[in-house]
mmCIF file with all atom_site columns, C-alpha atoms in Angstrom:
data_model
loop_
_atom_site.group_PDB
_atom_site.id
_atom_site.type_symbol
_atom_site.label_atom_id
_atom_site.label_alt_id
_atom_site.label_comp_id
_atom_site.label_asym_id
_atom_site.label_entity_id
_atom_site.label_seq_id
_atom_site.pdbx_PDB_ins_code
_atom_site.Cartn_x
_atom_site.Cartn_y
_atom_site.Cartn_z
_atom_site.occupancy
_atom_site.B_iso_or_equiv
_atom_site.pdbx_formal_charge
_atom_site.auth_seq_id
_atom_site.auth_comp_id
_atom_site.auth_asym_id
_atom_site.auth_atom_id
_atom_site.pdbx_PDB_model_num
ATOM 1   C CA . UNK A 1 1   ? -63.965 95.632 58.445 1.00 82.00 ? 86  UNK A CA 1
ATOM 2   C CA . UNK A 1 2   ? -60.495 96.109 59.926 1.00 91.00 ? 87  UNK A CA 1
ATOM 3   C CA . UNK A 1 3   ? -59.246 93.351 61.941 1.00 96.00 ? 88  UNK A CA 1
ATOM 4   C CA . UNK A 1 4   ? -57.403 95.035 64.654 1.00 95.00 ? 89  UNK A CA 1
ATOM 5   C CA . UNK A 1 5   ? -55.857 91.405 65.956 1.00 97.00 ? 90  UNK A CA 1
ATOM 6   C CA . UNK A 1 6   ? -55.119 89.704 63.125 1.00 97.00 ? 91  UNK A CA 1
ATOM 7   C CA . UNK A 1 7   ? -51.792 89.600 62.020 1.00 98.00 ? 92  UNK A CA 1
ATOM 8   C CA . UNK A 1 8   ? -51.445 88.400 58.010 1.00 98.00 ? 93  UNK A CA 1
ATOM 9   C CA . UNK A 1 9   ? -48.634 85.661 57.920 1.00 98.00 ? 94  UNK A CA 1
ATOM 10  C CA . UNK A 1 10  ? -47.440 84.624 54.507 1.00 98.00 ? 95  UNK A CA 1
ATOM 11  C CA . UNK A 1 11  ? -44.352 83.833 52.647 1.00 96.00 ? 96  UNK A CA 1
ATOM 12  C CA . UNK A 1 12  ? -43.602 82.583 49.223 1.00 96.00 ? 97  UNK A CA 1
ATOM 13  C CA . UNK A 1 13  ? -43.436 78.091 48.569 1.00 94.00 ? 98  UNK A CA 1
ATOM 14  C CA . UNK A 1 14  ? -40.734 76.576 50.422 1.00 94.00 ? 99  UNK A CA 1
ATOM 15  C CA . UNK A 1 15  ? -39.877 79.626 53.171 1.00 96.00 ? 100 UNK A CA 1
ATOM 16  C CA . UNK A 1 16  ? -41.444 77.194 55.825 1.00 94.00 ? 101 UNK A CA 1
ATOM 17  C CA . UNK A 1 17  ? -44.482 78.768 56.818 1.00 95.00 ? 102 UNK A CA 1
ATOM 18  C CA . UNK A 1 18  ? -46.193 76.080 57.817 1.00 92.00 ? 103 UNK A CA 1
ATOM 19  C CA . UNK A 1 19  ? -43.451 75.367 60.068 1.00 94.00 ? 104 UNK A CA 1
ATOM 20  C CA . UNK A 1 20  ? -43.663 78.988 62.023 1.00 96.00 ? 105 UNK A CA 1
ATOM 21  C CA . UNK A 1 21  ? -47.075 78.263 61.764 1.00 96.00 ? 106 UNK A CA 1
ATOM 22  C CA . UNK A 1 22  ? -46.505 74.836 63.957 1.00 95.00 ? 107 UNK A CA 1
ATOM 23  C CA . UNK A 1 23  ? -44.369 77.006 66.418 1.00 95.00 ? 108 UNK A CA 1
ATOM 24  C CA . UNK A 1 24  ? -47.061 79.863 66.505 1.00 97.00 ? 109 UNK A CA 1
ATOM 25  C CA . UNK A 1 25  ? -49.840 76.877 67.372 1.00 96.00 ? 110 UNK A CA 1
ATOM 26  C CA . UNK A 1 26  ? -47.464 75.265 70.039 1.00 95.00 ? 111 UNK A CA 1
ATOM 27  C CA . UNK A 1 27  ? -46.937 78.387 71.733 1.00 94.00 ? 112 UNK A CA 1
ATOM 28  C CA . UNK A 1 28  ? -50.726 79.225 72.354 1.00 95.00 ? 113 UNK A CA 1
ATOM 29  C CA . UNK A 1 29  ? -51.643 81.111 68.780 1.00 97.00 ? 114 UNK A CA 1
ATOM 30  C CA . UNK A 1 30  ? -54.937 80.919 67.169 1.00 98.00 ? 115 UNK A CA 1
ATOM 31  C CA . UNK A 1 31  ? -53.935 80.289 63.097 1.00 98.00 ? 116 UNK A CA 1
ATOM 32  C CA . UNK A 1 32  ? -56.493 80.599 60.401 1.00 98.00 ? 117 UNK A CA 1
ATOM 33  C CA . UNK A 1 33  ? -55.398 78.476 57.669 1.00 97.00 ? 118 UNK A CA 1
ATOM 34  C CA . UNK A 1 34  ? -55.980 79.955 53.793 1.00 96.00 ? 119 UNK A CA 1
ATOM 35  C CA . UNK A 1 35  ? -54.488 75.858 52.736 1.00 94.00 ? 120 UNK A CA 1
ATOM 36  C CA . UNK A 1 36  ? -56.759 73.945 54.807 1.00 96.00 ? 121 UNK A CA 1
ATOM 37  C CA . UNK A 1 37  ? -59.973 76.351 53.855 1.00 97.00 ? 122 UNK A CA 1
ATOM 38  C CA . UNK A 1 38  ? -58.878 75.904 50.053 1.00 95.00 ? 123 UNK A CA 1
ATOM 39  C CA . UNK A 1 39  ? -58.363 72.058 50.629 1.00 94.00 ? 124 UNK A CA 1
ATOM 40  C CA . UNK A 1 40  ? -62.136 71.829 52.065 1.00 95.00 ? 125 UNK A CA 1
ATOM 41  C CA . UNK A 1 41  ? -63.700 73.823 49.168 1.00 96.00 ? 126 UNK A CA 1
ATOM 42  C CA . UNK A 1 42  ? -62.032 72.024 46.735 1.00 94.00 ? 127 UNK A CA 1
ATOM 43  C CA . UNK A 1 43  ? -64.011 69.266 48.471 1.00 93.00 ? 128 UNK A CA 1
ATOM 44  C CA . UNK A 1 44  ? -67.700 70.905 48.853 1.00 95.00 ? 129 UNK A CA 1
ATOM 45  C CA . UNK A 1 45  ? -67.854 72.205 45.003 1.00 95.00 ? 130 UNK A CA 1
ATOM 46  C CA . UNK A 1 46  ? -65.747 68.682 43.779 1.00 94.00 ? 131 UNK A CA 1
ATOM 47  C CA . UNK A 1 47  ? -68.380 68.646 40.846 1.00 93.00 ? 132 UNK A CA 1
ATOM 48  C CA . UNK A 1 48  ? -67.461 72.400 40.029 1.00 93.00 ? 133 UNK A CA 1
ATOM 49  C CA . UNK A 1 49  ? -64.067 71.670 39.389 1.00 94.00 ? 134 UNK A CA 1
ATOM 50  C CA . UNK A 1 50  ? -63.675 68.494 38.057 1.00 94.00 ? 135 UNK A CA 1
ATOM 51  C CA . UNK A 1 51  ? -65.828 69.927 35.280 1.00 92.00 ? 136 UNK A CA 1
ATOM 52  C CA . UNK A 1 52  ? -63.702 72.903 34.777 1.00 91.00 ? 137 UNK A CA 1
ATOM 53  C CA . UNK A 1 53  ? -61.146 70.397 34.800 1.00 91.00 ? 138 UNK A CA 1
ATOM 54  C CA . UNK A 1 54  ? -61.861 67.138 33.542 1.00 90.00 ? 139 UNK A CA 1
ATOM 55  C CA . UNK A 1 55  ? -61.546 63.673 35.828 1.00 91.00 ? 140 UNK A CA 1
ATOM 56  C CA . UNK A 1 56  ? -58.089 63.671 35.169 1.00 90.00 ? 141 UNK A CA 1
ATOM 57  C CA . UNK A 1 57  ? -57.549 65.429 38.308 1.00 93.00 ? 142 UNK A CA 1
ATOM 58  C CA . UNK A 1 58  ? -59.326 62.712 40.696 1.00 93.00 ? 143 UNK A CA 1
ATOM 59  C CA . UNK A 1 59  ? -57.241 60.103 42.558 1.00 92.00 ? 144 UNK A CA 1
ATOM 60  C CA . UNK A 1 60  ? -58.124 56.401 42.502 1.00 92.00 ? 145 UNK A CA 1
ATOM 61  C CA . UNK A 1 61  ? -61.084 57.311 45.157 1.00 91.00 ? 146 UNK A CA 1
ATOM 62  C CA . UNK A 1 62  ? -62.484 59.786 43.335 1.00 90.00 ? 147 UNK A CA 1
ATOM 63  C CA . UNK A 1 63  ? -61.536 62.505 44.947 1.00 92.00 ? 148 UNK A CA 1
ATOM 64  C CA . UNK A 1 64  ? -59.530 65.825 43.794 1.00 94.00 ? 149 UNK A CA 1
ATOM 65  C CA . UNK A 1 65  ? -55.678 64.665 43.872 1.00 92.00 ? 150 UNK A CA 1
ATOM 66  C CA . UNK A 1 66  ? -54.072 68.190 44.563 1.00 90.00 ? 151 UNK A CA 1
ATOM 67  C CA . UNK A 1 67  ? -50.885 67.209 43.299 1.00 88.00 ? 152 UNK A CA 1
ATOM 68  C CA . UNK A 1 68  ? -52.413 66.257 39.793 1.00 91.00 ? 153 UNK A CA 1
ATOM 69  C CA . UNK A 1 69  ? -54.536 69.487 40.077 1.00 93.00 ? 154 UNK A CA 1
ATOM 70  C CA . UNK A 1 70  ? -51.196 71.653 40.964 1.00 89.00 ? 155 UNK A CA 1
ATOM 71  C CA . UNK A 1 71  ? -49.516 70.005 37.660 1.00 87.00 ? 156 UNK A CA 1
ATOM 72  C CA . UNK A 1 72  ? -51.981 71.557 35.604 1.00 90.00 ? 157 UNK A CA 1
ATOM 73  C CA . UNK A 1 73  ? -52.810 75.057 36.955 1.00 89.00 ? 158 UNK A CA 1
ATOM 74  C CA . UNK A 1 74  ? -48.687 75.762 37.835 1.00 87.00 ? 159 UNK A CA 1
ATOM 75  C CA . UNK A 1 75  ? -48.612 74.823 33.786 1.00 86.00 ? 160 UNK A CA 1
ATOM 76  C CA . UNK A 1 76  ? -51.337 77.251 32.213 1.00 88.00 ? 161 UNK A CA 1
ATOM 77  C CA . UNK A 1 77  ? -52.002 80.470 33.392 1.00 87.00 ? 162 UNK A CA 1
ATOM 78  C CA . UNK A 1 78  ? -55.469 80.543 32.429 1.00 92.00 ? 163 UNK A CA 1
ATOM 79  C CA . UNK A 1 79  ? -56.447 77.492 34.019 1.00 90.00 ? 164 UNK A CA 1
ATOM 80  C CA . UNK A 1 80  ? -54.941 78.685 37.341 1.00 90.00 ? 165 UNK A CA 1
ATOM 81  C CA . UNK A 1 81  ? -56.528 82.441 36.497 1.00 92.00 ? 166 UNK A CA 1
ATOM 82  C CA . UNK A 1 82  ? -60.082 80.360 36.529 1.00 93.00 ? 167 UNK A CA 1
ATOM 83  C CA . UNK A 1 83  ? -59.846 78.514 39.541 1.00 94.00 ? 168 UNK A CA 1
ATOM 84  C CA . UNK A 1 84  ? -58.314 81.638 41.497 1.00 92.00 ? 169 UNK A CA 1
ATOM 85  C CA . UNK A 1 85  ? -61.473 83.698 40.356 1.00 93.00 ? 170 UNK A CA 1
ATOM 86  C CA . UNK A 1 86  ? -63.805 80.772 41.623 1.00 95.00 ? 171 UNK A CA 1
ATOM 87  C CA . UNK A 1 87  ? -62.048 80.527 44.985 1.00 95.00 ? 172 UNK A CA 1
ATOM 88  C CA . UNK A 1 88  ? -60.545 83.481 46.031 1.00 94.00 ? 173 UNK A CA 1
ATOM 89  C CA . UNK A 1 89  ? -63.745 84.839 47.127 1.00 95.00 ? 174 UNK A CA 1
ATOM 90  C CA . UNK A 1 90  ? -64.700 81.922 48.804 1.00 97.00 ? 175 UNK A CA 1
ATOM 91  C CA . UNK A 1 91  ? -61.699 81.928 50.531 1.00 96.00 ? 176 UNK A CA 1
ATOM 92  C CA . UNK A 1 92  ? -61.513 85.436 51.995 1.00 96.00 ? 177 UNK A CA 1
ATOM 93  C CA . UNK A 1 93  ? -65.381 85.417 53.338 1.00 96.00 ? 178 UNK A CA 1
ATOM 94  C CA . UNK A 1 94  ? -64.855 82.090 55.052 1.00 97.00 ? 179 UNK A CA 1
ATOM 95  C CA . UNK A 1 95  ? -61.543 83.402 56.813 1.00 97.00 ? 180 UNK A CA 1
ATOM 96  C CA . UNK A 1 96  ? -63.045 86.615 57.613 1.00 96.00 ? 181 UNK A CA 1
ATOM 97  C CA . UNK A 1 97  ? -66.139 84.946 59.007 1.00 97.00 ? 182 UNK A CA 1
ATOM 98  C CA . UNK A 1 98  ? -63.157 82.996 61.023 1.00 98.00 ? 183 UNK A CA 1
ATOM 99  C CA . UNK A 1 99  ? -61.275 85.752 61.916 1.00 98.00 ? 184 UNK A CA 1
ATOM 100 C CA . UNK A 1 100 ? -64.444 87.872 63.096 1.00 97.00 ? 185 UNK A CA 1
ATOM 101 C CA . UNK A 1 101 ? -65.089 84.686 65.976 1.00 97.00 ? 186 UNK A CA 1
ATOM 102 C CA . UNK A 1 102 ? -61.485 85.574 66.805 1.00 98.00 ? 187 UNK A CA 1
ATOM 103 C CA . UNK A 1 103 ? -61.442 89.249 66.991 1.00 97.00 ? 188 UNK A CA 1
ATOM 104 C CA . UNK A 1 104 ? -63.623 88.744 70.022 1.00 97.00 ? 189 UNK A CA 1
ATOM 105 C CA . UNK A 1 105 ? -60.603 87.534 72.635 1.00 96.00 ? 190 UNK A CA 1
ATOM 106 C CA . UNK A 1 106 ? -58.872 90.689 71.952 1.00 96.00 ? 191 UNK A CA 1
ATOM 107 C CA . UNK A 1 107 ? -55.675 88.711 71.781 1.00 96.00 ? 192 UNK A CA 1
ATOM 108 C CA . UNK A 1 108 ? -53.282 88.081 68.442 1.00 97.00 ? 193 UNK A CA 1
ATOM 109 C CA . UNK A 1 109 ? -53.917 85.894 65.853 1.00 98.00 ? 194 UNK A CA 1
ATOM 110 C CA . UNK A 1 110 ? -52.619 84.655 62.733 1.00 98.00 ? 195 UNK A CA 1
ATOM 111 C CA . UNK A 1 111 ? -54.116 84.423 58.854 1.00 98.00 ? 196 UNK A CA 1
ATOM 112 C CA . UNK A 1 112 ? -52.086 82.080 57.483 1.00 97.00 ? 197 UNK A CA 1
ATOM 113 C CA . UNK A 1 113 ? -52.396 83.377 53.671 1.00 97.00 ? 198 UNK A CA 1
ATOM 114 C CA . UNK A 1 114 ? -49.434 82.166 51.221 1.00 94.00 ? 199 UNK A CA 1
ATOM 115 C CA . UNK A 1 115 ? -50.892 84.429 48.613 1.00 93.00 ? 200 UNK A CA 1
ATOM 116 C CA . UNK A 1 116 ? -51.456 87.206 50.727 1.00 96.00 ? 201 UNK A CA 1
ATOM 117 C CA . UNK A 1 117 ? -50.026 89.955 48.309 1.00 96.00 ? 202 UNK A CA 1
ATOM 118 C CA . UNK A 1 118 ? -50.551 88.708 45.025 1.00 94.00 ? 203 UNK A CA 1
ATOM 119 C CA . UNK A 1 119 ? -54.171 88.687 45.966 1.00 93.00 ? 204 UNK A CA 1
ATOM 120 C CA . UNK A 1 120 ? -54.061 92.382 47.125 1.00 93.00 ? 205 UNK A CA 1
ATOM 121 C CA . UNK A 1 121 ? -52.587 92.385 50.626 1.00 93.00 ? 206 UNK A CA 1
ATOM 122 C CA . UNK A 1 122 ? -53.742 94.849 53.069 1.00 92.00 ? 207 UNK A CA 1
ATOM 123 C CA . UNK A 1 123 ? -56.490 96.014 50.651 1.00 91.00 ? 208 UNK A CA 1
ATOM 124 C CA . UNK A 1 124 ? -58.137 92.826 50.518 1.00 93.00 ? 209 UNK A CA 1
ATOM 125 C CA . UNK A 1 125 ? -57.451 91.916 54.119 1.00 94.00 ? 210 UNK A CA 1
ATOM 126 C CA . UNK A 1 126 ? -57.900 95.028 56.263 1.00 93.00 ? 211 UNK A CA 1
ATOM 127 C CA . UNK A 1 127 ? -55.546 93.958 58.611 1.00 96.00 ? 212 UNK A CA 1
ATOM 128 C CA . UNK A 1 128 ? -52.026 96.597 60.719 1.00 88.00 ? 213 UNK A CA 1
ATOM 129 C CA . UNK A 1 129 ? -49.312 93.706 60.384 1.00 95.00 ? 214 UNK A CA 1
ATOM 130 C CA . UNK A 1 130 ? -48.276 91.345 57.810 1.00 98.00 ? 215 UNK A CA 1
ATOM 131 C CA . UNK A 1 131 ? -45.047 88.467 58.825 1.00 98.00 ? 216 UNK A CA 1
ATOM 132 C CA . UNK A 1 132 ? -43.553 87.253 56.146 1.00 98.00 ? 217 UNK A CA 1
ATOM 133 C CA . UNK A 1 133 ? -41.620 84.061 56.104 1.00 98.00 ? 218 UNK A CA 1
ATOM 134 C CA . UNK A 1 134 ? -38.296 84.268 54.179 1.00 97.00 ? 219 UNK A CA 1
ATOM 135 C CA . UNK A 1 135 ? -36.136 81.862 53.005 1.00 95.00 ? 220 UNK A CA 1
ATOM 136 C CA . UNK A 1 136 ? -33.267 82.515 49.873 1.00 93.00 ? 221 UNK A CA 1
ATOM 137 C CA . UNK A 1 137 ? -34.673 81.172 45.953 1.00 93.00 ? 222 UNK A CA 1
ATOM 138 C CA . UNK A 1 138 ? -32.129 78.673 46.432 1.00 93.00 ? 223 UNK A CA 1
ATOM 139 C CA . UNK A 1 139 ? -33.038 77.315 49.957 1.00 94.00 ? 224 UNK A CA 1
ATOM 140 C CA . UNK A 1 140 ? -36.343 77.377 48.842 1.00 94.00 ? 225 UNK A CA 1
ATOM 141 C CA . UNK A 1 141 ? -36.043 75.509 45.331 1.00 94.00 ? 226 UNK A CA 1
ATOM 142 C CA . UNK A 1 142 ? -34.184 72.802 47.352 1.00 93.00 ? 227 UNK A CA 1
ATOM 143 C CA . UNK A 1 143 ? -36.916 72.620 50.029 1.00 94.00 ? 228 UNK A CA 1
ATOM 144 C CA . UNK A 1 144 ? -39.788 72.106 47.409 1.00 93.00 ? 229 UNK A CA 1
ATOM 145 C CA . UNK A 1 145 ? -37.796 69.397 45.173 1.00 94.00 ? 230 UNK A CA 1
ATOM 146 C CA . UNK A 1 146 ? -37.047 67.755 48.070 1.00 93.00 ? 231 UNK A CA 1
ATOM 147 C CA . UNK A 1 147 ? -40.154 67.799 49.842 1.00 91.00 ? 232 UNK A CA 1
ATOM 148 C CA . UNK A 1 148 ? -42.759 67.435 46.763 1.00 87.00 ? 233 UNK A CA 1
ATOM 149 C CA . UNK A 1 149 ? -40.492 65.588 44.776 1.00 89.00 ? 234 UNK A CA 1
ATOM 150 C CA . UNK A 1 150 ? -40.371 67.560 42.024 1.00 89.00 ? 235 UNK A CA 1
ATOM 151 C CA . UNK A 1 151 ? -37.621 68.280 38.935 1.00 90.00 ? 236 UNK A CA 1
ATOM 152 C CA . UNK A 1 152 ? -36.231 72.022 38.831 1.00 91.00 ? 237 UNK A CA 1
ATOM 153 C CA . UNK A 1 153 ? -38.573 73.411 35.808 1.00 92.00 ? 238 UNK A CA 1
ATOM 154 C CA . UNK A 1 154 ? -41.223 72.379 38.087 1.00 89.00 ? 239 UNK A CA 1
ATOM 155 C CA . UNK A 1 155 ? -40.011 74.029 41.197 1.00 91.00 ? 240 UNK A CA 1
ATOM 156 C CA . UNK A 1 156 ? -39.184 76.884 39.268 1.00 91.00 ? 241 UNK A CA 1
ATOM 157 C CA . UNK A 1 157 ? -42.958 76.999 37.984 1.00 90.00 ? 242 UNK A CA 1
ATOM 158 C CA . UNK A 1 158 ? -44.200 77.304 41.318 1.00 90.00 ? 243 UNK A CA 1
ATOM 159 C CA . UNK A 1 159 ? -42.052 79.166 42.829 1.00 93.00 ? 244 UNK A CA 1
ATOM 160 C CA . UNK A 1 160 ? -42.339 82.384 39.456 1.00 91.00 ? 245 UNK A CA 1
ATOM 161 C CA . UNK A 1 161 ? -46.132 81.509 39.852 1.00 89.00 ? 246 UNK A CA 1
ATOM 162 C CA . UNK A 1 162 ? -45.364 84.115 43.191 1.00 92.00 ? 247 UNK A CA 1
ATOM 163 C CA . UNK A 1 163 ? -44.468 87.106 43.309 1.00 94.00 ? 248 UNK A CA 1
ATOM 164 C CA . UNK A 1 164 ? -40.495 87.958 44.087 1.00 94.00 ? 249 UNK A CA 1
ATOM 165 C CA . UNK A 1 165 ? -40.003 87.410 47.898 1.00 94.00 ? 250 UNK A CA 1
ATOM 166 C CA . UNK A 1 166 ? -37.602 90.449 47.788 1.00 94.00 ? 251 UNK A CA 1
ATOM 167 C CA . UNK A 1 167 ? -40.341 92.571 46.982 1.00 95.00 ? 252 UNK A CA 1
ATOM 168 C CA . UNK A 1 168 ? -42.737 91.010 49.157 1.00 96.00 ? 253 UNK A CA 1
ATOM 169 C CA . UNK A 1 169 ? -39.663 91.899 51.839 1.00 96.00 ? 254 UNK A CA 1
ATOM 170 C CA . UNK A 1 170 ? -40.266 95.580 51.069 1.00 95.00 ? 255 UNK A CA 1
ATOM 171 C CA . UNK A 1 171 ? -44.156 95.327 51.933 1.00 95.00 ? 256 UNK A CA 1
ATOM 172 C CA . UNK A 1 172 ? -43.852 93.424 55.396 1.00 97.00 ? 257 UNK A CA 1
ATOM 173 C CA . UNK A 1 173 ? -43.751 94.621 58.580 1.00 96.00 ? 258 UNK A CA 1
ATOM 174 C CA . UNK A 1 174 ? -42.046 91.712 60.170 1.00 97.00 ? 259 UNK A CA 1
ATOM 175 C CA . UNK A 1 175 ? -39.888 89.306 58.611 1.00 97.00 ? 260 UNK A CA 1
ATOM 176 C CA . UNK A 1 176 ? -38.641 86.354 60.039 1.00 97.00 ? 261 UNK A CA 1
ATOM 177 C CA . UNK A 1 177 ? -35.326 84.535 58.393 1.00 95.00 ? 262 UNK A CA 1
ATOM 178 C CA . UNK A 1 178 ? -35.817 80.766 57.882 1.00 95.00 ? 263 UNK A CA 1
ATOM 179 C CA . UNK A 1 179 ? -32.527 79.259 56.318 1.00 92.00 ? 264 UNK A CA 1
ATOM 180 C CA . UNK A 1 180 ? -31.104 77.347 59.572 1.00 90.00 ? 265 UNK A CA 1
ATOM 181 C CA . UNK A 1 181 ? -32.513 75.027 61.014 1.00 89.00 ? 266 UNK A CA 1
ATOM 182 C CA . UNK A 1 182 ? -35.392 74.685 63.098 1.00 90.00 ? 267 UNK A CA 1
ATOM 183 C CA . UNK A 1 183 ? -33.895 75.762 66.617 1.00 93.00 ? 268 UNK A CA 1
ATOM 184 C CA . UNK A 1 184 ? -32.937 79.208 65.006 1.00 94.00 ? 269 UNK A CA 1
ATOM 185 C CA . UNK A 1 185 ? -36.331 79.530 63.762 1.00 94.00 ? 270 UNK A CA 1
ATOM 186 C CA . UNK A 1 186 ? -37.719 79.571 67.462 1.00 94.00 ? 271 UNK A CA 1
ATOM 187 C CA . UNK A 1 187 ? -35.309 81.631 68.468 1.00 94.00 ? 272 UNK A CA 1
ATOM 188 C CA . UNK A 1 188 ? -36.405 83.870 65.699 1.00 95.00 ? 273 UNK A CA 1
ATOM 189 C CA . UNK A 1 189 ? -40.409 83.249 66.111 1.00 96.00 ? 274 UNK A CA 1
ATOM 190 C CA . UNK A 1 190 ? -39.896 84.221 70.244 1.00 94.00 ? 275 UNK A CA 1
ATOM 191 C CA . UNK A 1 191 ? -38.135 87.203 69.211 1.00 94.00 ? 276 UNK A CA 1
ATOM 192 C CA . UNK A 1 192 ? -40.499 88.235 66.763 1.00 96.00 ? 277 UNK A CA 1
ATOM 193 C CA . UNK A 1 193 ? -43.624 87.673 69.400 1.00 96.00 ? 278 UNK A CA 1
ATOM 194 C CA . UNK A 1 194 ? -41.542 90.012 71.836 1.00 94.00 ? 279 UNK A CA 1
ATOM 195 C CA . UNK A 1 195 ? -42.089 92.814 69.720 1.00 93.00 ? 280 UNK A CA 1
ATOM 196 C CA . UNK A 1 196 ? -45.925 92.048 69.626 1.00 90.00 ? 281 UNK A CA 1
ATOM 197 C CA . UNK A 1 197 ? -47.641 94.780 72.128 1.00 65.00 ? 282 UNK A CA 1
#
């Protein structure tokens, strides 16, 4: 079904999606959030996954640690290949069943999808307009050492785990620049929501 509000939002780790995401949500914007379904199913089929994956990816609690989980599907391909294939589908009924509630209001919204072309873009969500979020490689690598922590081979993991942002430039409809600082990005997120008819 074609979502005729929906506008796909996406952009690759470290662009500061989440951010325009927090801007979007402060000025009035409904945002359907691919992270915090993926976060919840990782939670309702626990059992699922720690068996694909061993315990070694539960926290002290016993619940999935991401972080530990991340370590080991941004190292092996076919580990992260298995757990896509388990969720994916999940994950696109449960924000279409989202986005359908939405659709009703007539009014723009926002799927907040980080993977939003490597899982197919517009042919897997039938949606007009896709935002991308775009920040430089090196602006980005920064952000995610900083932020997670993390050495450079294992920013630079995540970050080729994506496909090229330049490309993903070439697909998008809107693109809005994120390497200044936070009062440029509003001025960049109003000006985008201008152009919204």
């Amino acid at each position: 079904m074609y979502l005729k509000y929906a506008i796909a939002m996406t952009g690759n780790i470290g662009s500061g999606k989440s951010t325009v995401g927090s801007v979007l949500s402060l000025l009035g914007y409904h945002i359907i959030d691919a992270d915090k379904i993926t976060h919840q199913l990782l939670q309702s089929h626990q059992k699922y996954i720690t068996d694909l994956f061993t315990k070694d990816i539960l926290d002290e609690n016993g619940d999935i640690d991401r972080k530990k989980l991340g370590k080991i599907i941004f190292s092996n391909n076919i580990a992260r290949k298995q757990l896509e294939v388990f969720l994916h589908p999940k994950i696109r009924i449960e924000i279409y069943h989202q986005a359908l509630e939405l659709e009703k209001y007539c009014k723009h919204y926002f799927l907040d999808i980080p993977l939003f072309f490597e899982v197919g873009g517009r042919k897997t969500y039938n949606v007009g307009k896709v935002l991308l979020v775009y920040a430089s490689l090196e602006v980005r690598k920064q952000r995610i050492m900083l932020r997670d922590s993390m050495d450079i081979q294992e920013a630079t993991r995540r970050i080729e785990a994506q496909m090229d942002a330049e490309h993903k430039k070439t697909q998008s409809d809107y693109i809005i620049d994120n390497t200044k600082g936070l009062k440029e990005l509003q001025k960049e997120v109003e000006n985008f929501l201008l152009t919204l008819s």
